[in-house]
Amino acid sequence: MKPKSNAPTDLVVPVAPSRGRLRPLGLDEVRITGGFWARRRETNATATLDHCRDWMERVGWLGNFSAPVEARQGREFADSDVYKLLEAMTWAGVGFDPITESIAAAQEPDGYLNTNFGRPGQQARYSDLEWGHELYCYGHLIQAGVARIRTRGEGELAKIALRAADHVCAAFGPDGIQGVCGHPEIETALVELARATGEQRYLDQAALFVARRGQGTLADGEFGRAYYQDDMPVRQATVLRGHAVRALYLASGAVDVAVETGDDELLAAVVRQWETAVARRTYLTGGMGSHHRDESFGDDFVLPPDRAYSETCASVASVMLSWRLLLATGEPRFADLAERTLFNVVATSPAEDGRSFFYANTLHRRRRGTVPAPDAVSPRAQSSLRAPWFAVSCCPTNVARTLALLPTYLATTDGQGIQLHQYADAEIAVDGTALRVRTDYPSGGTVAVRIDRAPDHPWTLSLRVPAWTEGIPAALVDTDGTRRTVTPGTATVTRVFRPGDEIRLELPVAPRWIEPDPRVDAVRGTVAVQRGPLVYCAESVDLPEGRDVDAVRVDRAAEPVDGPDGTVVAPGELVEPQDEGWPYRPLAPARVSAAAEPRGLVLVPYHSWANRGPSTMRVWLPTTPP
């Protein structure tokens, strides 16, 4: 796992490690041209960014930078959502000078910047490291500044971020405040700023924050120190725990520090935590976090579908962590989880019009939701349907920045060639090589890579063969028609390529049953349907009037099949509930089937649910008696 230097410092990317197995390709090297993600990125650029900006104006978060103390609006971390919006707008090439001017005017001469602390009538600076989120807000400010540096060079936003970072190093350096922020985020931001500027002090400060974490510097609150990962040092932890977003942001920062300092032990510790969390604490959709009360990971295999929190921000953070681990190690399993999470949580959160969002992503909705008012702020995570805005609106802006920078997650390069990790219609140009990718993925499984320009020496084209193909062989077809079977992992072709050559990956996209580990008590005895990377669900709008999804039973002895318009039809029946005053009875299969109505059950991609009005929904489906 020893990293090596391989990345230039002028990449137009959110993550640019100077060492590691793979070098990411930037927005100037990869362009998504069509298909599933192009549509969502277009909606993000034309609807979501303006929607977020308009709401921040309406609720006063943008005005906080110029408003008097008594007029400040929003939670203590509202500044961070402004910064995430600026990052998203930067990657999308949208201007925002008036916002930057008001932020610059609010920054103190020593670089301190926060609208909730430090001014007359407010709490003192850094007086509440557990809950104040000051360093967390700096993290998102710095990431926006890095985006500005990498897309346009110097600018006012970059200067604001640099002044803030210098202040953090002065205030929290070796001789400064011996603490950490209750919400990790500053760590990965400082490393990225060090990569963008070449300034060692930012990396040193990030490493110091990672080393301090787990030393008990934060107060032991109602959720315990594990809530903000201050219960044990990062190197000693064996699983991701506590608040899911905080845990994943911290792990991302730890990977960044490990890669830049060549710390194999620290990198291995995060890999170990990722492995355990994926094996025991992750939903089928890729969602993480099963507790509503503290937004945290549950214990091993505690993954109730109807109480799934699966916060959208945790999915964004999970993709961030998986991407960093992929760049560091080159192992395709990290891209597998990123794909699952992108298609089934990140893509699920925004509505089709890009103007309402899920904060939490349940896998089972028992009651039809209530349509939220279009002009009202919804309580955090409590909207039963996608809501236009929340009292805590971290998720809309996180989705916005993720979709804006999504092309940077598609491909990488190294000394041997180019690697494709996520599949979309795209054009890729790097180091004298130009590729065109054409695919109908994820609805279809053909990925065609055409060589438009190539060097006159051998190089390697690598394509990820997704883990979901396990047991259903995929194929790689060369220009001359040569065909070979490939298994989950990486398929490669190494030779001298000529313009016009085409390599085709054929993935067996078809519906298949998925069963849970029997230790996941909440869904034992049920099955789900997955088609390619997409998880499917039953939604009540596809059932007879007045029927809900809890009446669905599927027959796992028969196979689900493709239906029209991207649906899947599962063999099964509807069962009429029978209330008899006592919910437990002797096993009697014939009794259940006698009340059943045989039918083909229509299932839809999970990411599309709740776009047709209030409904009930479930991913894990009870089965008919044997």
Short mmCIF file of N, CA and C in Angstrom, two decimals, residues 47-103:
data_model
loop_
_atom_site.label_atom_id
_atom_site.label_comp_id
_atom_site.label_asym_id
_atom_site.label_seq_id
_atom_site.Cartn_x
_atom_site.Cartn_y
_atom_site.Cartn_z
N ALA A 47 -31.70 23.95 -12.29
CA ALA A 47 -32.79 24.08 -11.31
C ALA A 47 -32.29 24.08 -9.87
N THR A 48 -31.49 23.09 -9.49
CA THR A 48 -31.15 22.92 -8.08
C THR A 48 -30.29 24.06 -7.55
N LEU A 49 -29.30 24.51 -8.29
CA LEU A 49 -28.43 25.57 -7.79
C LEU A 49 -29.23 26.85 -7.51
N ASP A 50 -30.08 27.24 -8.45
CA ASP A 50 -30.90 28.43 -8.22
C ASP A 50 -31.89 28.21 -7.08
N HIS A 51 -32.43 27.01 -7.00
CA HIS A 51 -33.36 26.68 -5.92
C HIS A 51 -32.69 26.86 -4.56
N CYS A 52 -31.49 26.33 -4.41
CA CYS A 52 -30.77 26.46 -3.13
C CYS A 52 -30.45 27.92 -2.83
N ARG A 53 -30.00 28.65 -3.83
CA ARG A 53 -29.67 30.06 -3.62
C ARG A 53 -30.91 30.86 -3.23
N ASP A 54 -32.03 30.61 -3.90
CA ASP A 54 -33.26 31.33 -3.59
C ASP A 54 -33.72 31.05 -2.17
N TRP A 55 -33.64 29.80 -1.74
CA TRP A 55 -34.06 29.45 -0.39
C TRP A 55 -33.13 30.07 0.65
N MET A 56 -31.83 30.10 0.37
CA MET A 56 -30.92 30.73 1.33
C MET A 56 -31.17 32.22 1.46
N GLU A 57 -31.59 32.84 0.39
CA GLU A 57 -32.01 34.24 0.46
C GLU A 57 -33.27 34.36 1.31
N ARG A 58 -34.22 33.48 1.06
CA ARG A 58 -35.53 33.56 1.73
C ARG A 58 -35.40 33.35 3.24
N VAL A 59 -34.59 32.37 3.65
CA VAL A 59 -34.49 32.06 5.09
C VAL A 59 -33.41 32.87 5.79
N GLY A 60 -32.68 33.69 5.05
CA GLY A 60 -31.75 34.62 5.67
C GLY A 60 -30.33 34.14 5.86
N TRP A 61 -29.99 32.96 5.32
CA TRP A 61 -28.64 32.45 5.55
C TRP A 61 -27.60 33.26 4.78
N LEU A 62 -27.93 33.69 3.59
CA LEU A 62 -27.00 34.54 2.86
C LEU A 62 -26.87 35.90 3.54
N GLY A 63 -27.96 36.38 4.07
CA GLY A 63 -27.94 37.68 4.74
C GLY A 63 -27.20 37.69 6.06
N ASN A 64 -26.92 36.52 6.62
CA ASN A 64 -26.23 36.46 7.92
C ASN A 64 -24.88 37.16 7.89
N PHE A 65 -24.24 37.17 6.73
CA PHE A 65 -22.89 37.75 6.66
C PHE A 65 -22.91 39.27 6.77
N SER A 66 -24.05 39.88 6.54
CA SER A 66 -24.15 41.33 6.67
C SER A 66 -25.18 41.77 7.70
N ALA A 67 -25.95 40.83 8.26
CA ALA A 67 -27.00 41.17 9.21
C ALA A 67 -26.43 41.42 10.60
N PRO A 68 -27.08 42.24 11.39
CA PRO A 68 -26.67 42.39 12.79
C PRO A 68 -26.88 41.10 13.56
N VAL A 69 -26.21 40.97 14.68
CA VAL A 69 -26.23 39.73 15.47
C VAL A 69 -27.66 39.29 15.78
N GLU A 70 -28.48 40.23 16.18
CA GLU A 70 -29.83 39.88 16.61
C GLU A 70 -30.71 39.39 15.47
N ALA A 71 -30.30 39.63 14.24
CA ALA A 71 -31.10 39.22 13.09
C ALA A 71 -30.59 37.93 12.45
N ARG A 72 -29.55 37.31 13.02
CA ARG A 72 -29.01 36.10 12.41
C ARG A 72 -30.06 35.00 12.34
N GLN A 73 -30.06 34.24 11.23
CA GLN A 73 -31.04 33.20 11.00
C GLN A 73 -30.35 31.84 10.83
N GLY A 74 -31.08 30.78 11.18
CA GLY A 74 -30.59 29.43 10.93
C GLY A 74 -29.80 28.84 12.08
N ARG A 75 -29.44 27.57 11.90
CA ARG A 75 -28.68 26.86 12.91
C ARG A 75 -27.24 27.36 12.94
N GLU A 76 -26.49 26.87 13.92
CA GLU A 76 -25.12 27.34 14.12
C GLU A 76 -24.21 27.01 12.94
N PHE A 77 -24.61 26.04 12.13
CA PHE A 77 -23.77 25.63 10.99
C PHE A 77 -24.32 26.12 9.65
N ALA A 78 -25.23 27.09 9.66
CA ALA A 78 -25.83 27.56 8.41
C ALA A 78 -24.79 28.10 7.43
N ASP A 79 -23.71 28.69 7.94
CA ASP A 79 -22.66 29.20 7.05
C ASP A 79 -22.14 28.11 6.11
N SER A 80 -22.05 26.88 6.63
CA SER A 80 -21.46 25.80 5.84
C SER A 80 -22.26 25.50 4.58
N ASP A 81 -23.57 25.67 4.65
CA ASP A 81 -24.39 25.38 3.47
C ASP A 81 -24.20 26.43 2.40
N VAL A 82 -23.94 27.68 2.82
CA VAL A 82 -23.59 28.71 1.85
C VAL A 82 -22.30 28.32 1.14
N TYR A 83 -21.33 27.83 1.90
CA TYR A 83 -20.04 27.47 1.31
C TYR A 83 -20.17 26.26 0.37
N LYS A 84 -21.01 25.29 0.74
CA LYS A 84 -21.22 24.14 -0.15
C LYS A 84 -21.88 24.57 -1.45
N LEU A 85 -22.81 25.51 -1.35
CA LEU A 85 -23.43 26.03 -2.56
C LEU A 85 -22.39 26.72 -3.44
N LEU A 86 -21.50 27.50 -2.82
CA LEU A 86 -20.45 28.16 -3.59
C LEU A 86 -19.54 27.14 -4.26
N GLU A 87 -19.23 26.06 -3.56
CA GLU A 87 -18.41 25.01 -4.18
C GLU A 87 -19.12 24.41 -5.38
N ALA A 88 -20.41 24.10 -5.21
CA ALA A 88 -21.18 23.52 -6.32
C ALA A 88 -21.22 24.48 -7.50
N MET A 89 -21.45 25.75 -7.24
CA MET A 89 -21.52 26.75 -8.31
C MET A 89 -20.17 26.90 -9.00
N THR A 90 -19.10 26.78 -8.22
CA THR A 90 -17.76 26.87 -8.81
C THR A 90 -17.51 25.73 -9.78
N TRP A 91 -17.77 24.50 -9.36
CA TRP A 91 -17.56 23.36 -10.25
C TRP A 91 -18.46 23.44 -11.47
N ALA A 92 -19.66 24.04 -11.29
CA ALA A 92 -20.61 24.15 -12.41
C ALA A 92 -20.34 25.36 -13.28
N GLY A 93 -19.39 26.21 -12.90
CA GLY A 93 -19.05 27.38 -13.70
C GLY A 93 -20.04 28.51 -13.59
N VAL A 94 -20.72 28.62 -12.43
CA VAL A 94 -21.72 29.66 -12.22
C VAL A 94 -21.13 30.76 -11.35
N GLY A 95 -21.39 32.01 -11.68
CA GLY A 95 -20.84 33.13 -10.93
C GLY A 95 -21.59 33.42 -9.64
N PHE A 96 -20.90 34.02 -8.67
CA PHE A 96 -21.52 34.32 -7.38
C PHE A 96 -20.82 35.49 -6.68
N ASP A 97 -20.31 36.45 -7.41
CA ASP A 97 -19.51 37.52 -6.82
C ASP A 97 -20.20 38.27 -5.67
N PRO A 98 -21.50 38.62 -5.76
CA PRO A 98 -22.12 39.34 -4.64
C PRO A 98 -22.07 38.56 -3.33
N ILE A 99 -22.23 37.24 -3.39
CA ILE A 99 -22.15 36.43 -2.18
C ILE A 99 -20.74 36.50 -1.60
N THR A 100 -19.75 36.35 -2.46
CA THR A 100 -18.36 36.40 -2.01
C THR A 100 -18.04 37.74 -1.36
N GLU A 101 -18.53 38.81 -1.92
CA GLU A 101 -18.25 40.14 -1.36
C GLU A 101 -18.79 40.28 0.05
N SER A 102 -20.00 39.75 0.30
CA SER A 102 -20.56 39.86 1.65
C SER A 102 -19.81 38.98 2.64
N ILE A 103 -19.32 37.82 2.18
CA ILE A 103 -18.52 36.95 3.05
C ILE A 103 -17.20 37.62 3.38
#
